[in-house]
Structures are given as C-alpha cells and as structure tokens.
PDB file of C-alpha atoms and ligand atoms in Angstrom:
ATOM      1  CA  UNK A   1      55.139 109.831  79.416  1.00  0.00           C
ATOM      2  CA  UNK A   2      56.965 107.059  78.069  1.00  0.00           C
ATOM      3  CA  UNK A   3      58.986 104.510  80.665  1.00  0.00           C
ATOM      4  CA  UNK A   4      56.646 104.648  83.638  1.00  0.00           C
ATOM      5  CA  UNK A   5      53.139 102.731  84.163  1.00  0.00           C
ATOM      6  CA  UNK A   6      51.610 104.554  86.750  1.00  0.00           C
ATOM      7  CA  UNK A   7      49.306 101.950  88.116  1.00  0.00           C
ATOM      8  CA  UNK A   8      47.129 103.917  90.971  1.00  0.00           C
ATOM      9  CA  UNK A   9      47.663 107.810  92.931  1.00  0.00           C
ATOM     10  CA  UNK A  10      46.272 108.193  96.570  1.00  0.00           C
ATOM     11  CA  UNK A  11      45.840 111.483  96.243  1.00  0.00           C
ATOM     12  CA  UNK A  12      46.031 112.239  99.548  1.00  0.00           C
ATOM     13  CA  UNK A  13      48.295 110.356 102.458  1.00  0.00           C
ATOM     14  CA  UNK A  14      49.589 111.300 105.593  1.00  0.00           C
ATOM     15  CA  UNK A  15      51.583 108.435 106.579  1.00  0.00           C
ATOM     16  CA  UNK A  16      53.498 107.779 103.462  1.00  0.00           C
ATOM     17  CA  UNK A  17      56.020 110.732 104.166  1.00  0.00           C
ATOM     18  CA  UNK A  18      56.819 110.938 107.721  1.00  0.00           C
ATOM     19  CA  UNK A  19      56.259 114.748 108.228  1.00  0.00           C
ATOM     20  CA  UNK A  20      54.761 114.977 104.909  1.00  0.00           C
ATOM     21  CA  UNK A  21      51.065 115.706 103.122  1.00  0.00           C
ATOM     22  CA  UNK A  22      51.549 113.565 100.022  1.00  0.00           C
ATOM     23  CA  UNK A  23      49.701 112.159  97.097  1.00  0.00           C
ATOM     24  CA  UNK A  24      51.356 108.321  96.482  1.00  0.00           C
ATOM     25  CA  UNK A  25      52.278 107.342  93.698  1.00  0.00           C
ATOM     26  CA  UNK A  26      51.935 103.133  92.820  1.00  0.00           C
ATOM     27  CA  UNK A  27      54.366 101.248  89.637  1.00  0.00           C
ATOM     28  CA  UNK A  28      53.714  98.276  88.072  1.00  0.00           C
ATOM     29  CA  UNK A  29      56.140  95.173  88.382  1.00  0.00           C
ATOM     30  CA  UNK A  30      58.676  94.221  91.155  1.00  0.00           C
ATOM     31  CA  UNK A  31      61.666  91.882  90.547  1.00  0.00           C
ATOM     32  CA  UNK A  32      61.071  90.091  93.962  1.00  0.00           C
ATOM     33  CA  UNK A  33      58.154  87.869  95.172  1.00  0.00           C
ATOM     34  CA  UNK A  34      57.326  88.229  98.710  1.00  0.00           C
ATOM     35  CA  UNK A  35      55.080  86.018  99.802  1.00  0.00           C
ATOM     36  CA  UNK A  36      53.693  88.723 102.369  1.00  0.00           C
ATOM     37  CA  UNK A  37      53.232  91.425  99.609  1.00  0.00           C
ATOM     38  CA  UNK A  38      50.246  93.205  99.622  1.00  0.00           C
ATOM     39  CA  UNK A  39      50.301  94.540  96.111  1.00  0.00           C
ATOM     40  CA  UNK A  40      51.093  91.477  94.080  1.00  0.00           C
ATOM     41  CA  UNK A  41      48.381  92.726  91.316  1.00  0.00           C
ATOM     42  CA  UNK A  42      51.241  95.440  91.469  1.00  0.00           C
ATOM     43  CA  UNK A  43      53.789  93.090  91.048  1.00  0.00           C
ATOM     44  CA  UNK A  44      52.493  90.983  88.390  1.00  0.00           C
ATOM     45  CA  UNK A  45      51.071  93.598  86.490  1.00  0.00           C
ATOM     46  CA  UNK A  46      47.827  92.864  86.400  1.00  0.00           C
ATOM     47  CA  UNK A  47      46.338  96.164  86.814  1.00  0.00           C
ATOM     48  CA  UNK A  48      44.889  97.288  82.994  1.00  0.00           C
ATOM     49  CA  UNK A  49      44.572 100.967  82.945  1.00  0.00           C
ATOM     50  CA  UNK A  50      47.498 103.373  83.394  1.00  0.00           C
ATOM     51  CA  UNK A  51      46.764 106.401  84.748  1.00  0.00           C
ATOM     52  CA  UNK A  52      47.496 109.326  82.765  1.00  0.00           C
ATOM     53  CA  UNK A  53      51.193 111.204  83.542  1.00  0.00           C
ATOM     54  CA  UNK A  54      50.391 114.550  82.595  1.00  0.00           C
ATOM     55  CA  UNK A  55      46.781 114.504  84.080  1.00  0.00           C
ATOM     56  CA  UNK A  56      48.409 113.572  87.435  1.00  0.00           C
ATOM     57  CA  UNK A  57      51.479 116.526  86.907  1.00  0.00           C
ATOM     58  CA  UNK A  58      48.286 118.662  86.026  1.00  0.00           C
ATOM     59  CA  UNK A  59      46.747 117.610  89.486  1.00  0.00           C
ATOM     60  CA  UNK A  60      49.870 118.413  91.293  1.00  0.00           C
ATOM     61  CA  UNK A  61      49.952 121.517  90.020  1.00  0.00           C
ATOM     62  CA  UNK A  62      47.007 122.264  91.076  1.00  0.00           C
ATOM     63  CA  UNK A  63      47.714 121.099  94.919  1.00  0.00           C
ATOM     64  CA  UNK A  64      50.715 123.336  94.938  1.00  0.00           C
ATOM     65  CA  UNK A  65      50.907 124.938  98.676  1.00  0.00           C
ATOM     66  CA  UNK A  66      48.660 121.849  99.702  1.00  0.00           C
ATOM     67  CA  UNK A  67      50.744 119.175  99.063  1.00  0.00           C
ATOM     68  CA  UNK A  68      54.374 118.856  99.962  1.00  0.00           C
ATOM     69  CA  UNK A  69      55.263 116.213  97.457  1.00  0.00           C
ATOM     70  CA  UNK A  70      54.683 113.120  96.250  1.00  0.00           C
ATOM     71  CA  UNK A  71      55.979 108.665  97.855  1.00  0.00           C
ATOM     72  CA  UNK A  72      56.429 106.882  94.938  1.00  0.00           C
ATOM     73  CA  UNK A  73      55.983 103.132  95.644  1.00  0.00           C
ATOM     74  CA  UNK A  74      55.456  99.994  93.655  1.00  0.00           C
ATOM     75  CA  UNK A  75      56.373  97.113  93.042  1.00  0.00           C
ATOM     76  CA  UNK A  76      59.672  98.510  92.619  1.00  0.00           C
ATOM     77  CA  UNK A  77      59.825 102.066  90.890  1.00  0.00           C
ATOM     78  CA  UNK A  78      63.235 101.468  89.607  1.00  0.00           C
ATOM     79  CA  UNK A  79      62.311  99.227  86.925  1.00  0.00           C
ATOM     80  CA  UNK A  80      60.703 102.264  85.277  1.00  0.00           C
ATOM     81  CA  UNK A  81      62.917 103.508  82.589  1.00  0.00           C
ATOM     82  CA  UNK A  82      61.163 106.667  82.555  1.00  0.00           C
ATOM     83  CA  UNK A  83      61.381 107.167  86.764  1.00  0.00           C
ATOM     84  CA  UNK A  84      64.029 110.044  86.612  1.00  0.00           C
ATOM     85  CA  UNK A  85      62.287 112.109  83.346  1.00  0.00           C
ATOM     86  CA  UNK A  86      59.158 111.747  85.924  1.00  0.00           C
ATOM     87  CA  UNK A  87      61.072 112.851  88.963  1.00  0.00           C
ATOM     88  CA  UNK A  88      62.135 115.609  87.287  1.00  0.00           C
ATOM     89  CA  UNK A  89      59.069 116.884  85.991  1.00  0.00           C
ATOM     90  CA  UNK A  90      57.419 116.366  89.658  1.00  0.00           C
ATOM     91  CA  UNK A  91      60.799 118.794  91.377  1.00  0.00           C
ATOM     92  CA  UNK A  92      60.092 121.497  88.420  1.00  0.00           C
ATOM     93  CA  UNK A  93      56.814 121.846  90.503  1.00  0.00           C
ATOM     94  CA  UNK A  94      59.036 122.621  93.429  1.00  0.00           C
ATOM     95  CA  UNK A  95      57.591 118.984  95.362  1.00  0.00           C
ATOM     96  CA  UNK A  96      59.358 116.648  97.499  1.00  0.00           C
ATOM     97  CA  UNK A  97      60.066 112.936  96.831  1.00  0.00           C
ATOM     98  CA  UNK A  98      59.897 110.247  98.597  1.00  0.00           C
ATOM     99  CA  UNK A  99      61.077 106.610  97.138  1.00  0.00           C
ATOM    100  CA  UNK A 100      60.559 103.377  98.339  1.00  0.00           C
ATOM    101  CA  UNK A 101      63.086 100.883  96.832  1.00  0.00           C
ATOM    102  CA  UNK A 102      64.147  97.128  97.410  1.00  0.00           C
ATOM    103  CA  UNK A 103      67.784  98.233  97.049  1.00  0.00           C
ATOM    104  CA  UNK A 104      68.187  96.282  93.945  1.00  0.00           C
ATOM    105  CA  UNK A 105      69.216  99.128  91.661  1.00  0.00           C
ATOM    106  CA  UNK A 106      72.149 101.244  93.721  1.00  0.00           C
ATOM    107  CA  UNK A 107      73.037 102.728  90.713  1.00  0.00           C
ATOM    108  CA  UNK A 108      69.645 104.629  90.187  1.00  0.00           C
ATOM    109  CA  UNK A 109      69.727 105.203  93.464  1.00  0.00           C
ATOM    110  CA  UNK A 110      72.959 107.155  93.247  1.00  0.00           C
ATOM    111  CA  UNK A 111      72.438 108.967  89.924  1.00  0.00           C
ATOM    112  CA  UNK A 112      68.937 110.262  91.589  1.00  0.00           C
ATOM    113  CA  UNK A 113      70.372 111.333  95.104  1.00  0.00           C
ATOM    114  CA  UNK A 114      73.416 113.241  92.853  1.00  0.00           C
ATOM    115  CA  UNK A 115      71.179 114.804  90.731  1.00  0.00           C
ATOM    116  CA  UNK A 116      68.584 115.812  93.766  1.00  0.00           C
ATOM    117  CA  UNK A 117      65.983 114.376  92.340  1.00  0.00           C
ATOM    118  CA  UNK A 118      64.978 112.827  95.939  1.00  0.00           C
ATOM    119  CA  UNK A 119      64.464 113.839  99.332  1.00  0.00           C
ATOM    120  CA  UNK A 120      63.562 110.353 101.175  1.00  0.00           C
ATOM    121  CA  UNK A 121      64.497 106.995 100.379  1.00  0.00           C
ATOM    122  CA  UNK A 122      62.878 103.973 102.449  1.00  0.00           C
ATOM    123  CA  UNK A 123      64.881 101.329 101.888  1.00  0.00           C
ATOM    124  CA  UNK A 124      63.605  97.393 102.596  1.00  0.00           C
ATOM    125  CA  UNK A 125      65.759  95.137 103.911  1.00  0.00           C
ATOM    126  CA  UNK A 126      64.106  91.801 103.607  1.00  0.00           C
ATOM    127  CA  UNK A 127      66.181  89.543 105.330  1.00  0.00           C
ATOM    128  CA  UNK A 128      69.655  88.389 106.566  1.00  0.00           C
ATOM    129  CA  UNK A 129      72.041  87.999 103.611  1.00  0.00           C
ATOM    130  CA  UNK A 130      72.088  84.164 104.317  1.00  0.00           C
ATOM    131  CA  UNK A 131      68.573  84.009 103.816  1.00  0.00           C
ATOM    132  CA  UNK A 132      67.448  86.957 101.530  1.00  0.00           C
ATOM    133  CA  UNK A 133      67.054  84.080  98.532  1.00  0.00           C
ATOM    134  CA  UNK A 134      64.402  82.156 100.590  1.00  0.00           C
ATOM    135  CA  UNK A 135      62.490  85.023 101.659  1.00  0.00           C
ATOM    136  CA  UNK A 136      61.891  87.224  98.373  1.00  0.00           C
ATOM    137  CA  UNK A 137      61.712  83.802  95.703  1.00  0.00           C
ATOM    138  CA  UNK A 138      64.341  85.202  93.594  1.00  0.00           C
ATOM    139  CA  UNK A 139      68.161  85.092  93.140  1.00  0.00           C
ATOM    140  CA  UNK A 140      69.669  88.471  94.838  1.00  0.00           C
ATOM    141  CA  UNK A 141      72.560  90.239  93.698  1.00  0.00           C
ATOM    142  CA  UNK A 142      73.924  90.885  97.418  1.00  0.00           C
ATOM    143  CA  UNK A 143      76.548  92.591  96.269  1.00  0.00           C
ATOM    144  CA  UNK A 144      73.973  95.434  95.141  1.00  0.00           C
ATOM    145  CA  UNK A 145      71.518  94.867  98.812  1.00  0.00           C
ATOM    146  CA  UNK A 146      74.860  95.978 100.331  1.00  0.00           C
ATOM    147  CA  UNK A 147      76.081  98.660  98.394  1.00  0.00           C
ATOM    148  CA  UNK A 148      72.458 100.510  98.650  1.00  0.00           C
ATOM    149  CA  UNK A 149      72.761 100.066 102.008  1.00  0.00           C
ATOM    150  CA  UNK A 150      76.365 101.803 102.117  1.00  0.00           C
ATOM    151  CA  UNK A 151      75.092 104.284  99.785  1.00  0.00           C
ATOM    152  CA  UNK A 152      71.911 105.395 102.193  1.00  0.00           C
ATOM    153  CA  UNK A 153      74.313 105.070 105.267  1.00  0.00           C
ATOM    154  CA  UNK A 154      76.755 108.288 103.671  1.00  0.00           C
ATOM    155  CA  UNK A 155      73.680 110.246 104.423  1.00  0.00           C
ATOM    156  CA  UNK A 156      73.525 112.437 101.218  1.00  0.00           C
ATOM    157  CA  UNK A 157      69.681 112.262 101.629  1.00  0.00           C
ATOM    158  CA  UNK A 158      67.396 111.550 104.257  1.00  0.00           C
ATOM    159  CA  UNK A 159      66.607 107.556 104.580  1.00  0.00           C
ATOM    160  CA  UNK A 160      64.969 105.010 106.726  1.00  0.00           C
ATOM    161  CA  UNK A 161      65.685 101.328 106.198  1.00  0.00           C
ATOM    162  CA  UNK A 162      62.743  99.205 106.979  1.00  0.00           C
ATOM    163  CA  UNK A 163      61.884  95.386 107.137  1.00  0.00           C
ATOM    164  CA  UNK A 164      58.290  93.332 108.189  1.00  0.00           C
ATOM    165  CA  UNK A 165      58.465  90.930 110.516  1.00  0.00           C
ATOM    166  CA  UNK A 166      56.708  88.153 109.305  1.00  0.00           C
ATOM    167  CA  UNK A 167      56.572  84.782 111.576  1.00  0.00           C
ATOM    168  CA  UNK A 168      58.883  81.957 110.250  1.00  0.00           C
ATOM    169  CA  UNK A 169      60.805  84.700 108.081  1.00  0.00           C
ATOM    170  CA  UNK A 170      62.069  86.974 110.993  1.00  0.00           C
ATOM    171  CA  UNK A 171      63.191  86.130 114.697  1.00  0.00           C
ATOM    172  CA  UNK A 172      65.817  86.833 116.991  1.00  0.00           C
ATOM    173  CA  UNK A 173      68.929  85.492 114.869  1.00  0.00           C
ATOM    174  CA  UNK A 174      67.092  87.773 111.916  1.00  0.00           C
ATOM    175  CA  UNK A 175      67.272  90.724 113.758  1.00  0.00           C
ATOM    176  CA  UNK A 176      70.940  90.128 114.706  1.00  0.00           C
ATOM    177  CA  UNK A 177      71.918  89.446 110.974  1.00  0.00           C
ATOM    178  CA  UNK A 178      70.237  92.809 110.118  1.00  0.00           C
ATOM    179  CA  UNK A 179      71.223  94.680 112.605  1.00  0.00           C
ATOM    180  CA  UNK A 180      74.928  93.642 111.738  1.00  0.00           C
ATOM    181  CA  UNK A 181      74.414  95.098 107.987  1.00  0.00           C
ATOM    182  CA  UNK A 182      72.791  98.201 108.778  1.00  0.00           C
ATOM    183  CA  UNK A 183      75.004  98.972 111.760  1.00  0.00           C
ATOM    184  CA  UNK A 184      75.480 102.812 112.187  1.00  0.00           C
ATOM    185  CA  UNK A 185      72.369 103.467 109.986  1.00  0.00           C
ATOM    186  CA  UNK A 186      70.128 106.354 111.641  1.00  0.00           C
ATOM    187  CA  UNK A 187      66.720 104.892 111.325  1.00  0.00           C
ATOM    188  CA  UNK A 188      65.246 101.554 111.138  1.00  0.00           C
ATOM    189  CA  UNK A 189      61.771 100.728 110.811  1.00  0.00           C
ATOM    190  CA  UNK A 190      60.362  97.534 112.410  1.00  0.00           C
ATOM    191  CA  UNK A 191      56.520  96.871 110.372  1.00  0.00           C
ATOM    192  CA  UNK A 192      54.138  94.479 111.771  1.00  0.00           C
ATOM    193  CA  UNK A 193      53.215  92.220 109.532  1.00  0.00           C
ATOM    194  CA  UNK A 194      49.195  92.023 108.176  1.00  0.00           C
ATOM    195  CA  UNK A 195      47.642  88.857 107.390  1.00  0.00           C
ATOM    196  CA  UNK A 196      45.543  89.820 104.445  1.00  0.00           C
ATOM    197  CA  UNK A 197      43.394  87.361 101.147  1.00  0.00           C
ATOM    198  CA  UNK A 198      45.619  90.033  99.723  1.00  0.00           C
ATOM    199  CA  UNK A 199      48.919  88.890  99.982  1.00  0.00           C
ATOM    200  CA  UNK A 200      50.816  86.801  97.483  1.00  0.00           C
ATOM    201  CA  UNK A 201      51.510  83.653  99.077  1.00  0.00           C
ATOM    202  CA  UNK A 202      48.297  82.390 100.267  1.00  0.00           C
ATOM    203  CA  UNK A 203      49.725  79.996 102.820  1.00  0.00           C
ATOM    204  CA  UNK A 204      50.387  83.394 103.953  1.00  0.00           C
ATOM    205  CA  UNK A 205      47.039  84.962 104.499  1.00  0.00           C
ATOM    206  CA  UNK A 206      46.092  83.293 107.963  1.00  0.00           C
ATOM    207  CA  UNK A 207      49.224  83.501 109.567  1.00  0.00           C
ATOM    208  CA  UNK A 208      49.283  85.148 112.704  1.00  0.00           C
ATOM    209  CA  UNK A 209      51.534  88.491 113.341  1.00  0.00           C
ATOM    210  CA  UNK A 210      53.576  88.771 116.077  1.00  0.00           C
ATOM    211  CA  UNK A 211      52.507  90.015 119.304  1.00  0.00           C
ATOM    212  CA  UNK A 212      53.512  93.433 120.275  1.00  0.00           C
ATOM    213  CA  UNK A 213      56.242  92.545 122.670  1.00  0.00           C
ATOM    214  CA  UNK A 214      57.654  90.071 120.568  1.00  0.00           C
ATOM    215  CA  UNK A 215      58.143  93.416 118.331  1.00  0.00           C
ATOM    216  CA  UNK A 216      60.067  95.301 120.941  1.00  0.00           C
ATOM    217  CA  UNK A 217      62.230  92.564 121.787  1.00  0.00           C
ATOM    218  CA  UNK A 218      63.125  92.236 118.256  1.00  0.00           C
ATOM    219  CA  UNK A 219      63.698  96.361 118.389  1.00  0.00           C
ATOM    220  CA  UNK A 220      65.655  95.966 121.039  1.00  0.00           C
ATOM    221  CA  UNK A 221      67.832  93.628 119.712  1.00  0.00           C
ATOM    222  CA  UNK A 222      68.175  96.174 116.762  1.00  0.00           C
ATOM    223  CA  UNK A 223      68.863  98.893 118.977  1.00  0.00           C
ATOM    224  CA  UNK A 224      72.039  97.944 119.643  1.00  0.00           C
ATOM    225  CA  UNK A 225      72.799  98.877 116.127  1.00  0.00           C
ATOM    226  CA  UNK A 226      71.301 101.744 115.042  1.00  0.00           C
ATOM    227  CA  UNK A 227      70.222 104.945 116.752  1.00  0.00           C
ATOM    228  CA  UNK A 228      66.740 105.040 116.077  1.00  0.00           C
ATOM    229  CA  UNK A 229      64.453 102.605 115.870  1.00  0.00           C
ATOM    230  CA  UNK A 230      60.824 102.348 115.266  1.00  0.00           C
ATOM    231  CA  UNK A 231      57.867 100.064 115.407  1.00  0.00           C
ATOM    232  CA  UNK A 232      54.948 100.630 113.060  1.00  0.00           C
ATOM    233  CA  UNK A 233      51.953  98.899 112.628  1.00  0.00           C
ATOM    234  CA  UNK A 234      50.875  97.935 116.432  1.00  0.00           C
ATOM    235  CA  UNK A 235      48.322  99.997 118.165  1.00  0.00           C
TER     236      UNK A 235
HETATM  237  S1  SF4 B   1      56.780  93.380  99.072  1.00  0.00           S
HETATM  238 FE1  SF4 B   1      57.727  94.943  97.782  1.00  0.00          FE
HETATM  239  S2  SF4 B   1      59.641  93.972  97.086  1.00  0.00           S
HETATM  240 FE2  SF4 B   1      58.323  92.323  97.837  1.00  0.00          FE
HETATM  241  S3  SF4 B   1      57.227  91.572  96.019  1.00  0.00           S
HETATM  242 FE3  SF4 B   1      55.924  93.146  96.986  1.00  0.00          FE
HETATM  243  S4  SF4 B   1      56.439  95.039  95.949  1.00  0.00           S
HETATM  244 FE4  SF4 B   1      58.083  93.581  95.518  1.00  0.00          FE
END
C-alpha cells in the first residue's frame, strides 16, 4: 500500500490497548528527538525491510474473533500519507484502533476521529509548553500541542494523554505546567521512565528512574487536574 512503511507487527499484545487483545502496529520516522526514545531505529529510519500491507490485512483477517483490533505506534504514524487508506482497510475488517500520536498533526487527528476511523488515541505530552523545545530537540508548533489537546478533551473518542518522567526533564514544577494544560482531561498516564543502550541520547542510557514515590507525588500533584490518573511502569 502506498504512503505507509510498516516497520515491525507484534502480533500479539495485551498492554497496548487497555482492555484490548491487539496486534501493534510500528511506522517509520518521528518529527521529534527524544533523547529517552526507545525506538530511535524507528525514528531515523533505519529499519530496511517493510513489512508487507496486505500480508498483514491478510493476517488480520485471519485473527478475526481473536483479535479486537490493532495500536498503531511509531515514530509518529501521522507522517504516513497513506495512515487513513490503511485505517480504513483495517475498520472494513470490523477491528478497533488504537493511535498513539505526539499531537503534532491535530488536523489528522480530527479528520480520523470524524470519519471513525479510531477508537483510542494516546496522546504524549512531553513537557511544559515553556520547555517542550528542550525536551523533544526540535522547534514545536504549540499552537498545534494545544489544539490536539482541546480536540481529545471534547471527548468524541476515547483518549488518554500520557507523558514519561524522565529525571532532569520532569519534576514538580513539570507536573504543575502539565497539569495546567490538560486540566479537565479524563485520563492521564504517568510512565516510568527505562534506562535502556536503546535509547537515543546515550547520556541517557544510565540514568536512573525515579523512585516509586517520587511517581505518586508527581500523580498527586496531577490529580488535582484531571480525574484519573495512572502510574505505569513501577512494580
Ligand atoms: S519518544 Fe516518540 S515522539 Fe519522541 S522521538 Fe521517540 S517516537 Fe518520536
């Protein structure tokens, strides 16, 4: 199919979809640099092969009454010109989607959700507006961070807004800041961050996570803002 460069399939996960039995789906190229990002072979394209787009509709064909759907996940999926035409083709099987998004493309994000071509969206929110730049390596249209945000918030489909807290990128002020722009959201997820030789920045691969409590005092501090609020990631 032409647009999309499907770049790996789990075929099957049960944490990708709260609720959900899902194969997940992984795109090539982001349009932010993290320097905790786990998937920067993802992000720089470096992954050859392609995996093929009607073998893997073929496959979920075949799962039909097994699976419930499909997370797509990248990189960021909406750089894929040919992301709707392959959302499509996934609901004429009758599956669910789930898309996780940097927010950068509200516009996508609000021709999919009107055309219900998506049943989840996780939405990151990397950082404070202040400090969004510093943190993903890029310029940020804000402008756009904020209207995705607005857009999840109407509640037209089912959403979670999410952000890691990494040391030296997230802390008490962060969660504040955050709080403040998703105030009135109905889910937030809190990730612990994983040191990894996987992840982008390697001045970032040693770098210890948080402890858990440090985790539920930042919760806390986001509780004040929105109605749920999880922590993944500690044990
Ligand atoms: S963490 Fe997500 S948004 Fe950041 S560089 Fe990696 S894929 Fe892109």
């Amino acid at each position: 199919m032409d647009g999309i460069n499907i770049k790996g399939v789990q075929k099957t996960s049960m944490i990708d979809y709260p609720g959900n039995i899902v194969s997940t789906v992984f795109l090539s190229r982001c349009n932010f640099r993290c320097p905790f990002c786990h998937n920067p072979e993802l992000v720089f394209d470096e992954v050859k092969d392609d995996v093929d787009v009607g073998e893997f509709l073929s496959y979920l064909e075949s799962k039909k009454g097994w699976l419930d759907g499909i997370c797509i996940t990248g990189g960021e999926p909406t750089l894929h010109l040919g992301l709707k035409g392959f959302m499509q083709k996934v609901k004429q099987l009758g599956m669910k989607i789930k898309l996780d998004t940097n927010g950068t493309a509200p516009e996508i994000m609000k021709e999919l959700i009107e055309e219900n071509l998506v049943d989840y969206i996780a939405m990151d929110i990397k950082a404070s507006l202040e400090n969004y730049e510093t943190v993903v390596n890029v310029a940020v249209d804000k402008d756009k961070i904020m209207q995705s945000i607005e857009l999840l918030k109407l509640g037209k489909v089912d959403y979670e807004f999410r952000t890691t807290a990494v040391p030296d990128l997230f802390d008490n002020e962060e969660a504040h800041s955050i709080g403040k722009m998703v105030k009135g959201a109905k889910k937030y997820s809190l990730q612990q961050f994983r040191n990894s030789d996987k992840v982008l920045d390697k001045s970032y691969q040693d770098k210890e996570p948080y402890l858990a409590p440090e985790l539920q005092r930042f919760a806390k501090i986001i509780e004040d803002y929105v109605e749920n609020v999880e922590i993944r990631g500690i044990d």
